[in-house]
mmCIF file of C-alpha atoms and ligand atoms in Angstrom:
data_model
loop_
_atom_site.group_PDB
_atom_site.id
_atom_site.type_symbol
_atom_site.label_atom_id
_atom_site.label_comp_id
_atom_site.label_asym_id
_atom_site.label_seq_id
_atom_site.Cartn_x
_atom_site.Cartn_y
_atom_site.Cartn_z
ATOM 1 C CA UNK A 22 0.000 0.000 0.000
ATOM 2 C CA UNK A 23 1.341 3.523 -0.832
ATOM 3 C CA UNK A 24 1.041 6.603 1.159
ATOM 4 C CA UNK A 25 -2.329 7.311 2.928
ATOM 5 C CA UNK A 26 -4.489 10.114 0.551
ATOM 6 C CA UNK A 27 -5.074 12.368 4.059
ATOM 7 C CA UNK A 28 -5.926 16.057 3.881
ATOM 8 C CA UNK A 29 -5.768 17.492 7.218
ATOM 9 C CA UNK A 30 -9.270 18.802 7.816
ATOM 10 C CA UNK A 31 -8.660 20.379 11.416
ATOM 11 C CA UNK A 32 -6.047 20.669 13.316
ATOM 12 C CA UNK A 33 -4.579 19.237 17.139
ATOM 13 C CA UNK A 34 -4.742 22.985 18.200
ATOM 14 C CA UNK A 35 -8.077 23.950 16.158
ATOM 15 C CA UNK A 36 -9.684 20.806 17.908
ATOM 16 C CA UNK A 37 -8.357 21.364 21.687
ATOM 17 C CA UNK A 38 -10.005 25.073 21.504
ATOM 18 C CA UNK A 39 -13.572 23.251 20.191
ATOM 19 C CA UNK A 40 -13.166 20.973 22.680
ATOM 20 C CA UNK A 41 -12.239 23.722 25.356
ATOM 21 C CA UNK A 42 -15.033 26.074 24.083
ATOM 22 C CA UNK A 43 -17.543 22.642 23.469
ATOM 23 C CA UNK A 44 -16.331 22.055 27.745
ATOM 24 C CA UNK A 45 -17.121 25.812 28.940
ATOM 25 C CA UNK A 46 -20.587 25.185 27.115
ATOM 26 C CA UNK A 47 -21.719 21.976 29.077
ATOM 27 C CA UNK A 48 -19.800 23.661 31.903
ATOM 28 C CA UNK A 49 -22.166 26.567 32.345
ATOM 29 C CA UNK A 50 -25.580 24.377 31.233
ATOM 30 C CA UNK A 51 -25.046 21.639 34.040
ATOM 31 C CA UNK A 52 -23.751 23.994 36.569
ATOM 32 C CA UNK A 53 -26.796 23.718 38.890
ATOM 33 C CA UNK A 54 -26.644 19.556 38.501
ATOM 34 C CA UNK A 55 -25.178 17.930 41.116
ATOM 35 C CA UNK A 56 -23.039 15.538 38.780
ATOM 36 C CA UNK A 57 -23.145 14.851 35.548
ATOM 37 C CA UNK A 58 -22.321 11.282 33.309
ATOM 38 C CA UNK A 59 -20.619 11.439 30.719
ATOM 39 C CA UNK A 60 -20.866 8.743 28.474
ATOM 40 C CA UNK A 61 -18.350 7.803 26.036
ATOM 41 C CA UNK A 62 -19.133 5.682 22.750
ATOM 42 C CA UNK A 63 -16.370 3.112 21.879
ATOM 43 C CA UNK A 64 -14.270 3.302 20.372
ATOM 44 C CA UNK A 65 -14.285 6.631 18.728
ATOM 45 C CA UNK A 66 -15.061 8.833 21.223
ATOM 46 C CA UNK A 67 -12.385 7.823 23.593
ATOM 47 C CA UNK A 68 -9.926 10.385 22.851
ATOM 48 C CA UNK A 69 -12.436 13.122 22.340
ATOM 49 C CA UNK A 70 -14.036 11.802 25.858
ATOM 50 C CA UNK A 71 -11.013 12.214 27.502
ATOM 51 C CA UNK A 72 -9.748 15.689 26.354
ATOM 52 C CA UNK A 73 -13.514 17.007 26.927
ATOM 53 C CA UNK A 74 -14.303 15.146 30.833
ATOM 54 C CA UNK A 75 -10.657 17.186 31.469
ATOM 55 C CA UNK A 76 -11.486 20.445 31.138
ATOM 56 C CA UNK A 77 -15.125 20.064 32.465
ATOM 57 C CA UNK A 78 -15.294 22.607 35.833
ATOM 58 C CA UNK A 79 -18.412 20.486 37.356
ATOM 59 C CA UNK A 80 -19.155 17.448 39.223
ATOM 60 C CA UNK A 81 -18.701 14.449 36.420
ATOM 61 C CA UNK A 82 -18.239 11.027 36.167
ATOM 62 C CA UNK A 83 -17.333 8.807 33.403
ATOM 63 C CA UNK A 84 -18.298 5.635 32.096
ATOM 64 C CA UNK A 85 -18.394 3.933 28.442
ATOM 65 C CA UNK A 86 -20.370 2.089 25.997
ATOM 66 C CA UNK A 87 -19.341 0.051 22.976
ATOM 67 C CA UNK A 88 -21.732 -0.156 19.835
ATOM 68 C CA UNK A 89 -21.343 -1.782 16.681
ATOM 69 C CA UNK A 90 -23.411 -1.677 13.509
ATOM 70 C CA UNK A 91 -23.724 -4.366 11.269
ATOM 71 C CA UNK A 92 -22.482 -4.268 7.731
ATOM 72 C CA UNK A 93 -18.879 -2.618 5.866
ATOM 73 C CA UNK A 94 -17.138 -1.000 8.011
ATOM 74 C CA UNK A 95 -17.682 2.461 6.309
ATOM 75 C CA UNK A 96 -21.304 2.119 5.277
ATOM 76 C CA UNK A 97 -23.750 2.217 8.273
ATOM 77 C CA UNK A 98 -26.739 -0.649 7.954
ATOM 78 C CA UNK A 99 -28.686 1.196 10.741
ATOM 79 C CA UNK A 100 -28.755 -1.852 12.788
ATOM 80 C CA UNK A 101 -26.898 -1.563 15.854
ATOM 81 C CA UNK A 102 -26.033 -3.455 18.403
ATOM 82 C CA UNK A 103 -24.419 -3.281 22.402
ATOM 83 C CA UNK A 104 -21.504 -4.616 22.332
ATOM 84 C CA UNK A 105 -20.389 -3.484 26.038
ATOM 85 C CA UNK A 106 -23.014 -1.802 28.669
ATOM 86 C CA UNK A 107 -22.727 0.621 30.994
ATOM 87 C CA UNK A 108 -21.034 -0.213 34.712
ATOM 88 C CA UNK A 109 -23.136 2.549 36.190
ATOM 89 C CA UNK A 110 -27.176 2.858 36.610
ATOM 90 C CA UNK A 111 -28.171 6.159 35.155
ATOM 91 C CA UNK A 112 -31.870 5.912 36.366
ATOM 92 C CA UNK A 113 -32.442 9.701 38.118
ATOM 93 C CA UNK A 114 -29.102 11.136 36.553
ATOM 94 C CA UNK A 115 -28.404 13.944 34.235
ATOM 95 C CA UNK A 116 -26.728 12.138 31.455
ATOM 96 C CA UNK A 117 -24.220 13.383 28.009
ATOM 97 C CA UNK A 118 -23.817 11.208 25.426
ATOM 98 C CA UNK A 119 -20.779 11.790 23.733
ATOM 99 C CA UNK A 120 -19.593 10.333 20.206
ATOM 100 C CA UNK A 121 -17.018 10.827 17.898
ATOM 101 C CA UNK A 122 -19.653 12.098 14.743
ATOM 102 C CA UNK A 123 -23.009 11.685 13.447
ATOM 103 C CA UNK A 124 -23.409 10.199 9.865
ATOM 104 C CA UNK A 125 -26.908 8.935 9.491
ATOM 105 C CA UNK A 126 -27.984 9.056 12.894
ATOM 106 C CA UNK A 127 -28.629 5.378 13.252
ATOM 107 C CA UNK A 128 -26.175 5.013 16.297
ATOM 108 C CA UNK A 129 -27.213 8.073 18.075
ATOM 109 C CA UNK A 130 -30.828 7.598 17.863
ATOM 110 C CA UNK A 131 -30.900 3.805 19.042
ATOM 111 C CA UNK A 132 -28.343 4.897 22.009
ATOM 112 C CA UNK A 133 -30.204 7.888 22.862
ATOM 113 C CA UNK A 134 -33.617 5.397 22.698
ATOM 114 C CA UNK A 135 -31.933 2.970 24.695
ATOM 115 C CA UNK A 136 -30.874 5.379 27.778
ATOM 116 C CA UNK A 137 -34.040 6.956 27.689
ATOM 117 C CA UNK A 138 -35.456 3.900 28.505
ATOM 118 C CA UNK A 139 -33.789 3.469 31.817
ATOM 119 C CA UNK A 140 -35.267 7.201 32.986
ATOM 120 C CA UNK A 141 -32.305 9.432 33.412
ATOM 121 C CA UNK A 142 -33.261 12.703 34.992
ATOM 122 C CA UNK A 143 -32.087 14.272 32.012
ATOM 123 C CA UNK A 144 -30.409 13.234 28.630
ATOM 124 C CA UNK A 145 -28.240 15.173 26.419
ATOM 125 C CA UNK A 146 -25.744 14.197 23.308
ATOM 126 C CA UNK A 147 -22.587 15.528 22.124
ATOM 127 C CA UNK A 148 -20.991 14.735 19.244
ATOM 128 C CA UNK A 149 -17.934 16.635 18.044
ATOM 129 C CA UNK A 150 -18.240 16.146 14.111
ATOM 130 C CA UNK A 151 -21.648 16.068 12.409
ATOM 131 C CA UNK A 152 -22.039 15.410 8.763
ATOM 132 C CA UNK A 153 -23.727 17.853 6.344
ATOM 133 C CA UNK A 154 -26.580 15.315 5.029
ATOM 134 C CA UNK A 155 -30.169 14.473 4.433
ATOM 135 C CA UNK A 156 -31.026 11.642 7.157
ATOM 136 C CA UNK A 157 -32.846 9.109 6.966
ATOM 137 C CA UNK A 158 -33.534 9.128 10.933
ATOM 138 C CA UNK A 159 -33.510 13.018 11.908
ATOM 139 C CA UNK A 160 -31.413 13.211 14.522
ATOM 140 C CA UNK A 161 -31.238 16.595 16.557
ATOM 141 C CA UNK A 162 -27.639 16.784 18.746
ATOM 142 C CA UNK A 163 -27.328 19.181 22.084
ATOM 143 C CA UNK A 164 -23.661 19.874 21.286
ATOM 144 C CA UNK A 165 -21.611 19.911 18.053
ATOM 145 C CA UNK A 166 -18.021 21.044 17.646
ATOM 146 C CA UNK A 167 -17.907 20.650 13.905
ATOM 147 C CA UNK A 168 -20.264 20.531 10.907
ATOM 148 C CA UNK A 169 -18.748 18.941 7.759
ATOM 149 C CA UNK A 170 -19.103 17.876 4.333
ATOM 150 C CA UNK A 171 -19.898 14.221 3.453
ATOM 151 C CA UNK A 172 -16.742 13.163 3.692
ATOM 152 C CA UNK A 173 -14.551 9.886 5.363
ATOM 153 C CA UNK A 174 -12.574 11.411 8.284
ATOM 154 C CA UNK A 175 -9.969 9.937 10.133
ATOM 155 C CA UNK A 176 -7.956 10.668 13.074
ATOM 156 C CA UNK A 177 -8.830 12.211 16.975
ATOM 157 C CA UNK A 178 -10.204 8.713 17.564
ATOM 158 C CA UNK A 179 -11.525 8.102 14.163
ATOM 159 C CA UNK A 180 -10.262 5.285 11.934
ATOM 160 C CA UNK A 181 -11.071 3.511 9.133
ATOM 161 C CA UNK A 182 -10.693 -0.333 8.946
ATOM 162 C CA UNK A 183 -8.718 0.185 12.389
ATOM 163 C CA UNK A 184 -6.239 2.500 11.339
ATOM 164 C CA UNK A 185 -5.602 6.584 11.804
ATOM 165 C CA UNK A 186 -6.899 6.131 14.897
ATOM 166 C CA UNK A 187 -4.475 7.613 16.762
ATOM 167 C CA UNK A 188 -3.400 10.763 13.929
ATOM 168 C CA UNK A 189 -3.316 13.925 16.858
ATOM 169 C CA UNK A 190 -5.266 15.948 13.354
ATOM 170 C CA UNK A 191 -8.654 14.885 12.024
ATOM 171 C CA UNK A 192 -8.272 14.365 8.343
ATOM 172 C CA UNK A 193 -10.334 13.465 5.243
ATOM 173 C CA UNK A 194 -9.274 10.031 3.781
ATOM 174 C CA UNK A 195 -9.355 10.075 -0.308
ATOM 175 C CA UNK A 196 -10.757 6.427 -0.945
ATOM 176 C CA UNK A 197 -9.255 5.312 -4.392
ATOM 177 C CA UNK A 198 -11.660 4.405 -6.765
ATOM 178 C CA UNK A 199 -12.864 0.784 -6.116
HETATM 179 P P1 IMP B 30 -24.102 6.663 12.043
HETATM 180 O O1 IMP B 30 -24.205 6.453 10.569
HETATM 181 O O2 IMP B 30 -24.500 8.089 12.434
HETATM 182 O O3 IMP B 30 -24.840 5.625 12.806
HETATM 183 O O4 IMP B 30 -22.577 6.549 12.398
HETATM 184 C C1 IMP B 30 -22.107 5.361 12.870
HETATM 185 C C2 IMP B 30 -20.681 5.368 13.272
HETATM 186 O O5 IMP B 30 -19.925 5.257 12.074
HETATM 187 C C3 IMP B 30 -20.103 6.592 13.982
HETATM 188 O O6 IMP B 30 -20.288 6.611 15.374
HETATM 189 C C4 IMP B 30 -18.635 6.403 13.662
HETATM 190 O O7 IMP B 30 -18.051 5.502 14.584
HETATM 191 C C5 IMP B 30 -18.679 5.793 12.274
HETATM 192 N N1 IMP B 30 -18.437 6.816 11.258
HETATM 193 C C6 IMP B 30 -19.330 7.487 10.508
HETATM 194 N N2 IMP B 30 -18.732 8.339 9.667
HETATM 195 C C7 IMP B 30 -17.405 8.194 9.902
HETATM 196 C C8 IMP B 30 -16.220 8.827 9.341
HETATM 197 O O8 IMP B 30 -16.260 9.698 8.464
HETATM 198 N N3 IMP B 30 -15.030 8.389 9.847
HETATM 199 C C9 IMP B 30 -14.930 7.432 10.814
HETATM 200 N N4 IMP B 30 -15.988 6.850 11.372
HETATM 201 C C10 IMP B 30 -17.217 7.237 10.918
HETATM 202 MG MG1 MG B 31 -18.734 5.734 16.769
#
């Protein structure tokens, strides 16, 4: 394989001040709760769950959840599936999802219907890409860092077939023509 087609979309320093700003944001809507959960989707969210949980300035705790949808691994079938629960009971809590990006909603709506069923005080999402699309499932997030095109990005936690993952930039991956 040759070198990876990457375009860096935004930057390790553009990100960390969205994430800061994204932080100050949740920071001053949850300041009257007495703790917040945050709730990391694996595995692409785990970097951008751990920069934002840092530079929160309330009471927060953090726990994960690992979903998989069925189908390639760039095309979503809208069927998802827990692979990995939560450790904590979120029944009476104020609760933040928080995910890597929205591309058809599919994953963020079954989550989101999911939680709701176990009555969380409250129930929020933040996502820190969202793609520029007609969806099939309309999908309305609380928090977004970044709107972009309909593109494959890679990087900040994002990967494709398992790799990029770890790339400190978020860039757009140029597929070659199949
Ligand atoms: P959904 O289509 O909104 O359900 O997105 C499902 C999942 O696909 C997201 O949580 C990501 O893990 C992954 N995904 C969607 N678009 C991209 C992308 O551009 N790069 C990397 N992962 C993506
Ligand atoms: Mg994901």
């Amino acid at each position: 394989m040759g070198a990876a087609p990457l375009e860096t979309l935004f930057t390790e320093d553009t990100i960390r001040q969205r994430v800061s700003s994204l932080a100050r944001d949740i920071s001053r809507d949850y300041a009257h709760a007495d703790e917040l959960i945050l709730i990391g989707v694996l595995k692409g969210a785990f970097i951008f769950a751990a920069d934002l949980t840092r530079r929160l300035t309330i009471p927060r705790r953090v726990d994960f959840v690992a979903l998989a949808s069925y189908g390639d691994s760039d095309k979503s079938s809208g069927v998802v599936r827990v692979i990995m629960d939560l450790r904590c009971n979120i029944a009476g809590k104020h609760v933040l999802v928080v995910d890597d990006i929205v591309d058809t909603g599919a994953t963020m709506h079954y989550l989101m219907k999911t939680l709701l069923a176990r009555q969380p005080a409250s129930l929020r999402s933040c996502v820190l890409l969202r793609k520029n699309k007609q969806r099939a499932v309309s999908m309305p997030v609380d928090y977004v860092g970044f709107e972009i095109d309909d593109v494959w990005v890679v990087g900040y936690g994002l990967e494709y077939a398992d790799q990029f993952r770890t790339l400190p930039d978020i860039c757009v991956l140029r597929k070659r023509a199949e």
